XYZ file of C-alpha atoms in Angstrom:
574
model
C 31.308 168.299 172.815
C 27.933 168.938 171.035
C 27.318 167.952 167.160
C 25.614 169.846 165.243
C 21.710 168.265 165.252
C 18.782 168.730 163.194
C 15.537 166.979 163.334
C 15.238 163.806 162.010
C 11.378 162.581 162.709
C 9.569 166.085 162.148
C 8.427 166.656 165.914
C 12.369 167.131 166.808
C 11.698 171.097 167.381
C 8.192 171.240 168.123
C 7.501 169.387 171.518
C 3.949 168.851 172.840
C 3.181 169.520 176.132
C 3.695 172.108 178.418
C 6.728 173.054 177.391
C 4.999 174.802 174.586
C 2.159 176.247 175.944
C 1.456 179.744 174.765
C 3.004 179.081 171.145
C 1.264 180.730 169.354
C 1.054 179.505 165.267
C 1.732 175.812 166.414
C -0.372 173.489 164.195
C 0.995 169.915 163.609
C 0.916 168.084 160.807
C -2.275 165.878 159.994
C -2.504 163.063 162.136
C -1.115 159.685 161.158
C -3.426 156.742 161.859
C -1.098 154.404 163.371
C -3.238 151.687 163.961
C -3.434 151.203 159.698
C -0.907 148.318 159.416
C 1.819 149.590 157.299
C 5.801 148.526 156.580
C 8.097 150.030 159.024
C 11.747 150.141 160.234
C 11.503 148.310 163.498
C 13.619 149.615 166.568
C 14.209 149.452 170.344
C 11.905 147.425 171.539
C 9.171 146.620 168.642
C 8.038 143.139 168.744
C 8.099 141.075 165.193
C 5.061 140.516 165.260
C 1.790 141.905 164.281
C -0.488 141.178 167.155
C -0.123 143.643 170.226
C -2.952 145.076 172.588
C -4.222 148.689 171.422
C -2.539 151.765 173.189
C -3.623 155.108 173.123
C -2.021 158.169 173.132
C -3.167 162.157 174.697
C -1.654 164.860 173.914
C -0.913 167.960 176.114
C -0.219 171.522 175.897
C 0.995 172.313 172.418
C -1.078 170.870 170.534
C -4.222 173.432 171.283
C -5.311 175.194 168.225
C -8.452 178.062 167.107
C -11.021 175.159 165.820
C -10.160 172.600 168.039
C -13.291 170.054 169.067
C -15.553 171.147 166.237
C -18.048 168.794 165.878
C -17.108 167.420 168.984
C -19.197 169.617 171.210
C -22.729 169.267 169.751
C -21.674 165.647 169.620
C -22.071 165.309 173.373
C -23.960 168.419 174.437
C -24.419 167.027 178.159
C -20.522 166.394 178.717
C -19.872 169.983 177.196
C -22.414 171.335 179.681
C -21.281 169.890 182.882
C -17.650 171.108 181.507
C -19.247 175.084 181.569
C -20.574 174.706 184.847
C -17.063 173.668 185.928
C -15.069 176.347 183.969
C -17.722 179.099 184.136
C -17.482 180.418 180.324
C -17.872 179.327 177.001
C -15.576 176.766 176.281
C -16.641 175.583 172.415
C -16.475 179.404 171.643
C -13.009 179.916 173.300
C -11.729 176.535 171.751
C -13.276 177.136 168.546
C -13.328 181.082 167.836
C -10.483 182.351 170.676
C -11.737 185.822 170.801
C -9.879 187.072 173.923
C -6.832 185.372 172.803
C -6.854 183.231 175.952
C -6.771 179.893 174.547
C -2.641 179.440 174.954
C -2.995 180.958 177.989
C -1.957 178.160 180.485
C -5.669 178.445 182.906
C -7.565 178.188 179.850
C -5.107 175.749 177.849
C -5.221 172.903 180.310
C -8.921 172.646 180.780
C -9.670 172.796 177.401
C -7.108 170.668 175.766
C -8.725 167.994 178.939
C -12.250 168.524 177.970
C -11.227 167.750 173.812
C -8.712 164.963 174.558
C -11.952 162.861 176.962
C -14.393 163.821 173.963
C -12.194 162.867 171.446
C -11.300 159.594 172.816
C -15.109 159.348 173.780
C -15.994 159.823 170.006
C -12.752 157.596 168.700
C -14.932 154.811 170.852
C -18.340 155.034 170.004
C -16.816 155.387 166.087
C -15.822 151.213 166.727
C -11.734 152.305 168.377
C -10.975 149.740 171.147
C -10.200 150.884 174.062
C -6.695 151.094 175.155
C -4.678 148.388 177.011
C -2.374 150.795 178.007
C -2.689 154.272 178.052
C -0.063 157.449 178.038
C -0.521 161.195 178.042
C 2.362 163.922 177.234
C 2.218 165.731 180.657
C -1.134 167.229 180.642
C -2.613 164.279 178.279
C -1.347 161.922 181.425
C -5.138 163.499 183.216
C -7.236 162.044 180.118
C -4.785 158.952 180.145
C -6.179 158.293 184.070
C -9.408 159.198 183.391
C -9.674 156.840 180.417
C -8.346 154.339 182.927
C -11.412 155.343 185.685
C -9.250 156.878 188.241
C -11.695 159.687 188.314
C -14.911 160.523 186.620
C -15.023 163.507 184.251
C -15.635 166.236 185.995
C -12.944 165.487 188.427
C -10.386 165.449 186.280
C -11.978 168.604 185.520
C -11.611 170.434 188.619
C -7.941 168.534 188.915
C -6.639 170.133 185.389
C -8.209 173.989 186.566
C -6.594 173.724 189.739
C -2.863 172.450 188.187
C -3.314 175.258 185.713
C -4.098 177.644 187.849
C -0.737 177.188 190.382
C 1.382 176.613 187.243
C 0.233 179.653 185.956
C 0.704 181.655 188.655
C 4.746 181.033 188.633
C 5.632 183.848 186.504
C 9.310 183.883 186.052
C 11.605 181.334 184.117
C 12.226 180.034 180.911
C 12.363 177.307 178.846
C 14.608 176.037 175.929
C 14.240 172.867 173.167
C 17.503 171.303 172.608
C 17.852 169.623 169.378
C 20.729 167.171 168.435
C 22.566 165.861 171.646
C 20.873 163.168 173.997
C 20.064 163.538 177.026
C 23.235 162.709 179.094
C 24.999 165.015 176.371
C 22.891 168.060 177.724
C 23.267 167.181 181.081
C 27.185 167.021 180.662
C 27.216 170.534 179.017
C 24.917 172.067 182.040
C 27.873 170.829 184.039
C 30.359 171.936 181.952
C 29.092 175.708 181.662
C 28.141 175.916 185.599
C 24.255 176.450 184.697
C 23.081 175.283 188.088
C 19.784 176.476 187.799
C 18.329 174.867 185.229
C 16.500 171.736 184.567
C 16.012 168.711 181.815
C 12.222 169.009 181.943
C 11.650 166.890 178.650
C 13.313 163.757 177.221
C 11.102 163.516 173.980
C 12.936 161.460 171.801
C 16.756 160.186 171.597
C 17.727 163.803 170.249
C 14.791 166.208 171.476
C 15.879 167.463 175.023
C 13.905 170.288 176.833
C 15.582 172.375 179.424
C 13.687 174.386 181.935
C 14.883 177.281 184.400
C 16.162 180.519 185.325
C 15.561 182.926 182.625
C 19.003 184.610 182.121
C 20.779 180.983 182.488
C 18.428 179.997 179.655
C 19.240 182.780 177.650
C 23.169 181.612 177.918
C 22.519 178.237 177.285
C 20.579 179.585 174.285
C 23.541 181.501 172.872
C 26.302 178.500 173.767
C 24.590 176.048 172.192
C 23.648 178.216 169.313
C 27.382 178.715 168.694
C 28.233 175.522 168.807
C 26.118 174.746 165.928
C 23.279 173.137 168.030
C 19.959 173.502 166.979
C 18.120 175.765 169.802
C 14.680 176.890 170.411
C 13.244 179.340 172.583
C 9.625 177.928 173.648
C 7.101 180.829 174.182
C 6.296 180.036 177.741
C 5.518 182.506 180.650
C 7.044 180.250 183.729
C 10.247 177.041 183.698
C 6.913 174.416 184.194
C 8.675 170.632 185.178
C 11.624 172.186 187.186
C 12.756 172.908 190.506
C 10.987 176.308 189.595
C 7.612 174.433 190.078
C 8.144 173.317 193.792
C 5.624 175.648 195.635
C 2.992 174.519 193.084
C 3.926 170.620 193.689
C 3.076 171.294 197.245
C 0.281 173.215 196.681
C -1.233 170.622 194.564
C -0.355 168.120 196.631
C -2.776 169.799 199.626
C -5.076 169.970 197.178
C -4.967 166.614 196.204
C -5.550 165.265 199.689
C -8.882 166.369 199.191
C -10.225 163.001 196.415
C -10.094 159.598 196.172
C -8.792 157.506 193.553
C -10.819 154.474 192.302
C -8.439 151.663 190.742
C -7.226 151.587 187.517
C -8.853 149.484 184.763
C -6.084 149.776 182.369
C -2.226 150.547 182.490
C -1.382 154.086 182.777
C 2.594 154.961 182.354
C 3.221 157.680 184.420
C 5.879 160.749 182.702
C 7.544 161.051 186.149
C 8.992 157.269 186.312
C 8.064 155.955 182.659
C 6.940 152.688 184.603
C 3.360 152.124 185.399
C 0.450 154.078 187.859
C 0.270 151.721 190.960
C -3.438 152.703 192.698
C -2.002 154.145 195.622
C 0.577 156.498 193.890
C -1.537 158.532 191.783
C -1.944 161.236 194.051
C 1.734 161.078 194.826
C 3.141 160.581 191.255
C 0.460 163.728 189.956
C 1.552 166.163 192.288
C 5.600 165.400 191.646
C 5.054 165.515 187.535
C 4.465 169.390 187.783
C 8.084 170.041 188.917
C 9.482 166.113 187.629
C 10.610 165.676 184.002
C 8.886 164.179 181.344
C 10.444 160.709 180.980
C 8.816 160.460 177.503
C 11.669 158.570 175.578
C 11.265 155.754 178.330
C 7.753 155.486 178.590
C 7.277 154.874 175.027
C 10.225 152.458 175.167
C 8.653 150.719 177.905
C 5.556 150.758 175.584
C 6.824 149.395 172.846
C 8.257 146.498 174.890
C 4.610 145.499 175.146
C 2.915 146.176 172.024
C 3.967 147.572 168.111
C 3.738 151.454 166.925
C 0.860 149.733 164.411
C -1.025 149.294 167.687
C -0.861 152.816 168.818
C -3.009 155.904 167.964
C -3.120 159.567 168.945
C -6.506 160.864 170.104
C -7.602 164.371 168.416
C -6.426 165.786 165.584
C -2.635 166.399 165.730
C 0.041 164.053 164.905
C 2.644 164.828 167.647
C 3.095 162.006 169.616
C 2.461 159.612 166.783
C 5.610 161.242 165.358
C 7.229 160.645 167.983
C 6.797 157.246 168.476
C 7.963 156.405 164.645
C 11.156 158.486 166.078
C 11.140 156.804 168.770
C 10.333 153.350 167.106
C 13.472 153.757 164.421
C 15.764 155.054 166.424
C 18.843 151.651 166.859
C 18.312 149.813 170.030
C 19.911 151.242 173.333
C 23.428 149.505 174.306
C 22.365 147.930 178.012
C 25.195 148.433 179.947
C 26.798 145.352 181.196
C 26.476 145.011 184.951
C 29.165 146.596 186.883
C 31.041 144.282 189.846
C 30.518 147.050 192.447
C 26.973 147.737 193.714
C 25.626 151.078 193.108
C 26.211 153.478 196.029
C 23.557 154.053 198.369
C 22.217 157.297 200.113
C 19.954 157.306 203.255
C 18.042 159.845 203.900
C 16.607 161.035 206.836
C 13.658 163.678 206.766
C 12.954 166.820 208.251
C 10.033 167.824 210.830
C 6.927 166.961 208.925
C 8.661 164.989 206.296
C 8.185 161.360 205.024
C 9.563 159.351 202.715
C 8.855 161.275 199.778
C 10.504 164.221 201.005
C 13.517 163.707 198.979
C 11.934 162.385 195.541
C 13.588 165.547 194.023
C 16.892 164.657 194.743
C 16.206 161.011 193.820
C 15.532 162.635 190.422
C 18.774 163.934 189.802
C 21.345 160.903 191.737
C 20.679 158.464 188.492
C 23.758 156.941 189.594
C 22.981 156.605 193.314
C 20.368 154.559 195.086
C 18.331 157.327 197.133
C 16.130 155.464 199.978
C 14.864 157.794 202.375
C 14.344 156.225 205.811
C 10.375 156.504 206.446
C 9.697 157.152 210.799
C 6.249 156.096 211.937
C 3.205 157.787 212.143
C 3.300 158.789 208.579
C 2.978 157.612 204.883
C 2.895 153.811 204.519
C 3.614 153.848 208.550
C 0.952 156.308 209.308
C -0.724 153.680 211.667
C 2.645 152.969 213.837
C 2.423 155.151 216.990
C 4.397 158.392 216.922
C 7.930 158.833 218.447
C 9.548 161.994 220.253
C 12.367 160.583 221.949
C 15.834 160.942 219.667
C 17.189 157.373 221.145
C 13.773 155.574 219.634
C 13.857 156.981 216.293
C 17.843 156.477 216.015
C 16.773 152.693 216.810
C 13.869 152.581 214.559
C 16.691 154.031 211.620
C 18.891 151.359 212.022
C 16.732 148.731 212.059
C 15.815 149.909 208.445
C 19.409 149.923 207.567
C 21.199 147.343 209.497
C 20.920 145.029 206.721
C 21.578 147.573 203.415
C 24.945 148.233 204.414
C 26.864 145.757 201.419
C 27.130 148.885 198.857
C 29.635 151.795 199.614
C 26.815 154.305 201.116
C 26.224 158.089 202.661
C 24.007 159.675 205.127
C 22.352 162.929 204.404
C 19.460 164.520 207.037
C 17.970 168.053 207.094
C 16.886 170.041 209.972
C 15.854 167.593 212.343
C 16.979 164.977 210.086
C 21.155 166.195 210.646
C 20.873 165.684 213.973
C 19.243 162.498 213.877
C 21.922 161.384 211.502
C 24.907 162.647 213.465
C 23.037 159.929 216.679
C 22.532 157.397 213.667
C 26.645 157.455 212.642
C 27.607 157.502 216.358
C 25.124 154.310 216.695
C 26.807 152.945 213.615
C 30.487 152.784 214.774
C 29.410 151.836 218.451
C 28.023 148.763 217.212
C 30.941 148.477 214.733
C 28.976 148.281 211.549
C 30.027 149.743 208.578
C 30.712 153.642 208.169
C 29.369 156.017 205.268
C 31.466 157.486 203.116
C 30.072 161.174 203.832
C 27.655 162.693 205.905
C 25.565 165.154 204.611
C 24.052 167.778 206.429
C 21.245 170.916 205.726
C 19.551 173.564 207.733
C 20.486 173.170 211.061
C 23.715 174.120 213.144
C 26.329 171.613 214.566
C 24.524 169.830 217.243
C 26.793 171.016 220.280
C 24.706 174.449 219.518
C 21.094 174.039 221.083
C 18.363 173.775 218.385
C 16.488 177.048 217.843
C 13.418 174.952 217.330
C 13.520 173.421 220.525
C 10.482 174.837 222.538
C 8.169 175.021 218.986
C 6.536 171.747 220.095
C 5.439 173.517 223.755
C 3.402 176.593 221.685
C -0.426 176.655 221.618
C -2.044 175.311 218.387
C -2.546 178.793 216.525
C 0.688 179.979 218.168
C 2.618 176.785 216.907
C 0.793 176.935 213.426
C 1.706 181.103 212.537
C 5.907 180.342 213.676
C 5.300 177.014 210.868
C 4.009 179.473 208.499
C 7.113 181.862 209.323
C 9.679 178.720 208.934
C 8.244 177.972 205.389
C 7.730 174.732 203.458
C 4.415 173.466 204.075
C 2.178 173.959 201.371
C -0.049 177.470 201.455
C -3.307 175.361 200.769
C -2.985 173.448 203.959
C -4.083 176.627 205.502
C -7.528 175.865 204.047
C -8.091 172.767 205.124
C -8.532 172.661 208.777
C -9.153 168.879 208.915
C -5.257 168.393 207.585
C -3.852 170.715 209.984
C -5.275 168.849 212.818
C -4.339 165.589 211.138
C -0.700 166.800 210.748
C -0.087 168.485 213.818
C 0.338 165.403 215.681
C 3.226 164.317 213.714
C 5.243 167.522 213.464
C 4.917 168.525 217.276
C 6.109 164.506 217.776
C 9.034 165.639 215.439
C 9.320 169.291 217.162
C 9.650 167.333 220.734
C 12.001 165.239 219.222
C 14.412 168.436 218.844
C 12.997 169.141 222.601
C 14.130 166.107 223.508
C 17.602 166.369 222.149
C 20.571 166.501 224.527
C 23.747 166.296 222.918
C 26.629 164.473 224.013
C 30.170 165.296 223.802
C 31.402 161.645 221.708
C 35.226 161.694 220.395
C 34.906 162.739 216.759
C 33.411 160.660 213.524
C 36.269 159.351 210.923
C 34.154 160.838 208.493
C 33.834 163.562 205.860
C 30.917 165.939 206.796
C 29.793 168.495 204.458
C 27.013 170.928 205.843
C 24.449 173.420 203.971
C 22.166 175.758 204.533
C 20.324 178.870 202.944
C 21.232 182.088 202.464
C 18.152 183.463 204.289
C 17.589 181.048 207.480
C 19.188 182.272 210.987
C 22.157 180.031 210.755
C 25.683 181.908 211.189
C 28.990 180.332 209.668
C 29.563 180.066 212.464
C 26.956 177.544 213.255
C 27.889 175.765 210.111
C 31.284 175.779 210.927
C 30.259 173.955 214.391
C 29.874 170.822 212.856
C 33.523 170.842 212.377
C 33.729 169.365 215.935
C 32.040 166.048 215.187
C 34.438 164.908 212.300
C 38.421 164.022 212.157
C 38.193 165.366 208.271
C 38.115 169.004 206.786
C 34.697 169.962 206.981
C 33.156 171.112 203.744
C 30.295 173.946 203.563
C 27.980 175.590 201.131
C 25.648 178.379 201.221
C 22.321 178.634 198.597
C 20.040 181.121 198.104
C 16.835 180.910 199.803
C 15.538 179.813 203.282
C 15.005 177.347 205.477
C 13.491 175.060 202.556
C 16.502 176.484 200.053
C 16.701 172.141 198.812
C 13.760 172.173 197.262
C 14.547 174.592 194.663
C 18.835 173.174 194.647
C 18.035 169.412 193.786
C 20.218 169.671 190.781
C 23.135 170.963 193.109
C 22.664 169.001 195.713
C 22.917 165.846 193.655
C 26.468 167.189 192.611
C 27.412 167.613 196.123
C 25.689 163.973 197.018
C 28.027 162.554 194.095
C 31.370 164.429 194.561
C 31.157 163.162 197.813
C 30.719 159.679 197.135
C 33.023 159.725 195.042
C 35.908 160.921 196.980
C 38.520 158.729 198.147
């Protein structure tokens, strides 16, 4: 299936960002001043002509090299001082001398590839450089990208870059692999092909740069495969599989942490990695915390650049030529076949979340249905419905789902709830066929037992607040930094014991059995029998379907990638 590849553009085997952190010997080529004119083949995207507003490019881990930001740091003494205070050491002799070797270690990388990227760009503007109209950062570079754009001032992007190197870092098992040759759907079909489950497409860099991120030994066999085959391969010298499902515990944990600022709005356009579309001022928080485990959309934000201004236009803060390169890759590469528009509306999945959960709680899944509309069905009380009262009665929030969905039923579509969320979507298909609307294809259900078995969480929302808060801590899947912050737990308890009573609440009803496919989950380490699985048997006409995971309670958030096969087999099916 795979042809043998070799780079065409010069950056093919040497990504930039955080998929090569800790490469040691990395130094790219001398930087190319793309905003020089110059002739050029035009591709995908390029406008004819010459005029286009200035972007500018930041490069992330990868790109950090002994000598970096010389002459940069008695250039602005003050902004190198506040960044010392911050760090607490040296940073011009680590980035300049290295004499610990820590500089491509990832909680020294970050900060200091931050701290040269603002004062190069700071220097690139006070030598006569425009500012940038829009603005885009490889992963890492994407902090200096919204700083440039005055989400935050300097120092907090500071603190924010410490803090995401710190949790990355501390994930210390994984690997990661740069696949050279086949595009991205190519790599995707062989990951299907060979049954590696646990691994990830953490970069699209260019049209035949792909970087896969995961489980160590699964890396190691998609190494060897590939190699056979004739593909180019290369084994990245990280320590962890950073923008994978491997990342989750450090999304979340950011994510608490994040909680903590305030965003001011953005003066410029800043393309986010994680959806190659632009920063909207009330995602950033959102979209930051999701790029740590997300893949780098690359390929797509700089197509979506170059919709909107010319390569001429662009240039690469610092010293390396990276990105640059991969623009002019990006920039020749023949323009994209759009697909013509299919008669048949995409297929549809609504989601419904578990205790806690909004309507983010399935972005990770989202990431890996390209071919399947994911909306996840937001209850009130929290995210953009934080200010709608709380309900605890099952009946109310089955009403409040279908009111959502009533009118999105004209595209084939499937159900799939977790914990809570299963048994609110068993109520939602019953409410469904009584009022005769159209049925899902498939139900999908996670971590809970059929629902003629009484919930085991049932009583959780009667316990006493430190009582209620240690038997969360036991169930998993709220962020350990929430523990920190005692002004979030007492804004979140409110909605989870609302969701807990729900599952008080809950009576269930003997109802003659759903004409349709049910296929329940759950992990290998939560208190669920087959048994229980096997109980949801009674509340569907067709063969039920089952599947264990390792893990607990929370086993999705590291099975995206799986689930999404599940999600489309059973769409799919007649």
């Amino acid at each position: 299936m795979f042809r043998p590849g070799r780079c065409k553009g010069g950056a093919a085997g040497c990504p930039s960002s955080e998929t090569t952190a800790e490469r040691g010997g990395h130094e790219p080529a001398g930087r190319l001043l793309c905003h020089h004119p110059r002739t050029h083949r035009r591709g995908h995207g390029v406008k004819a002509s010459a005029a286009g507003p200035p972007a500018v490019l930041f490069p992330g881990q990868g790109s950090q090299k002994r000598g970096m930001g010389a002459g940069l740091f008695d250039r602005f003494p003050e902004l190198t001082a506040r960044a010392g205070d911050v760090l607490g050491h040296d940073l011009p002799r680590l980035c300049l001398e290295d004499p610990d070797g820590r500089l491509n270690d990832t909680r020294y990388t970050q900060p200091a590839l931050y701290v040269v990227n603002a004062l190069s760009y700071q220097d690139s503007l006070e030598r006569g450089e425009p500012e940038g109209a829009y603005l885009l950062g490889h992963s890492l570079g994407e902090y200096n990208a919204l700083h440039a754009a005055g989400a935050f001032d300097f120092e907090t992007g500071l603190k924010l870059v410490v803090k995401r190197g710190e949790l990355m870092a501390r994930a210390s098992d994984g690997a990661m692999l740069a696949v050279v040759g086949p595009d991205a759907s190519e790599v995707r079909a062989f990951l299907a092909e060979e049954g590696l489950l646990r691994l990830d497409v953490a970069n699209i860099n260019t049209p035949v740069q792909t970087v896969l991120s995961g489980a160590r030994d699964e890396i190691e066999r998609a190494h060897k495969t590939l190699d056979a085959r004739g593909t180019r391969v290369a084994r990245l010298n990280v320590s962890a599989a950073f923008h994978s499902r491997f990342m989750a515990s450090a999304r979340d944990e950011f994510a608490a942490f994040l909680k903590g600022f305030r965003f001011a709005p953005l003066r410029a356009t800043v393309i986010a990695n994680l959806t190659a579309r632009p920063y909207t001022d009330q995602d950033v928080a959102a979209t930051l915390s999701e790029q740590i485990c997300g893949s780098v959309q690359w390929l797509d934000s700089v197509r979506y650049l170059l919709e909107r201004t010319t390569a001429d236009h662009c240039r690469e803060v610092g010293e390396g030529g990276v990105l640059t390169r991969m623009i002019r890759q990006i920039d020749a590469a023949p323009a994209r076949q759009v697909p013509k528009p299919q008669p048949q509306s995409r297929p549809r999945l609504f989601c419904i979340a578990y205790a806690g959960g909004d309507e983010r709680a399935y972005a990770g899944l989202a990431e890996h249905c390209p071919d399947v509309d994911v909306v996840t069905l937001e209850r009130p009380g929290r995210g953009r419905r934080a200010a709608e009262p709380l309900l605890r009665e099952p009946a109310a929030i089955v009403d409040d789902l279908l009111r959502q969905l009533r009118d999105r039923l004209d595209a084939p579509y499937a159900l799939y709830g977790h914990s809570l969320g299963a048994r609110l979507a068993l109520l939602l298909c019953r409410r469904l066929r009584a009022e005769r609307l159209p049925a899902p294809a498939h139900l999908f259900v996670s971590g809970e037992s059929g629902p003629a078995i009484p919930s085991r969480e049932r009583h959780t929302w009667e316990l006493p607040t430190d009582a209620f808060w240690d038997h969360l801590k036991e169930l998993g899947g709220i962020p350990a930094e929430l523990w920190e912050h005692p002004d979030l737990m007492a804004f979140y308890e409110p909605v989870l014991r609302a969701d807990f009573a729900a599952l008080g609440a809950y009576r269930h009803e003997d109802a003659p059995p759903l004409d349709v496919p049910v296929t329940a989950m759950a992990g290998d380490d939560e208190q669920l029998t087959r048994a229980d699985l096997e109980s949801w048997q009674r509340e569907s006409t067709r063969p039920l379907h089952t599947h264990r995971f390792p893990g607990d309670h929370f086993f999705i958030r590291a099975q995206w990638p799986a689930l999404a096969r599940i999600v489309a087999a059973g769409l799919a099916a007649p």
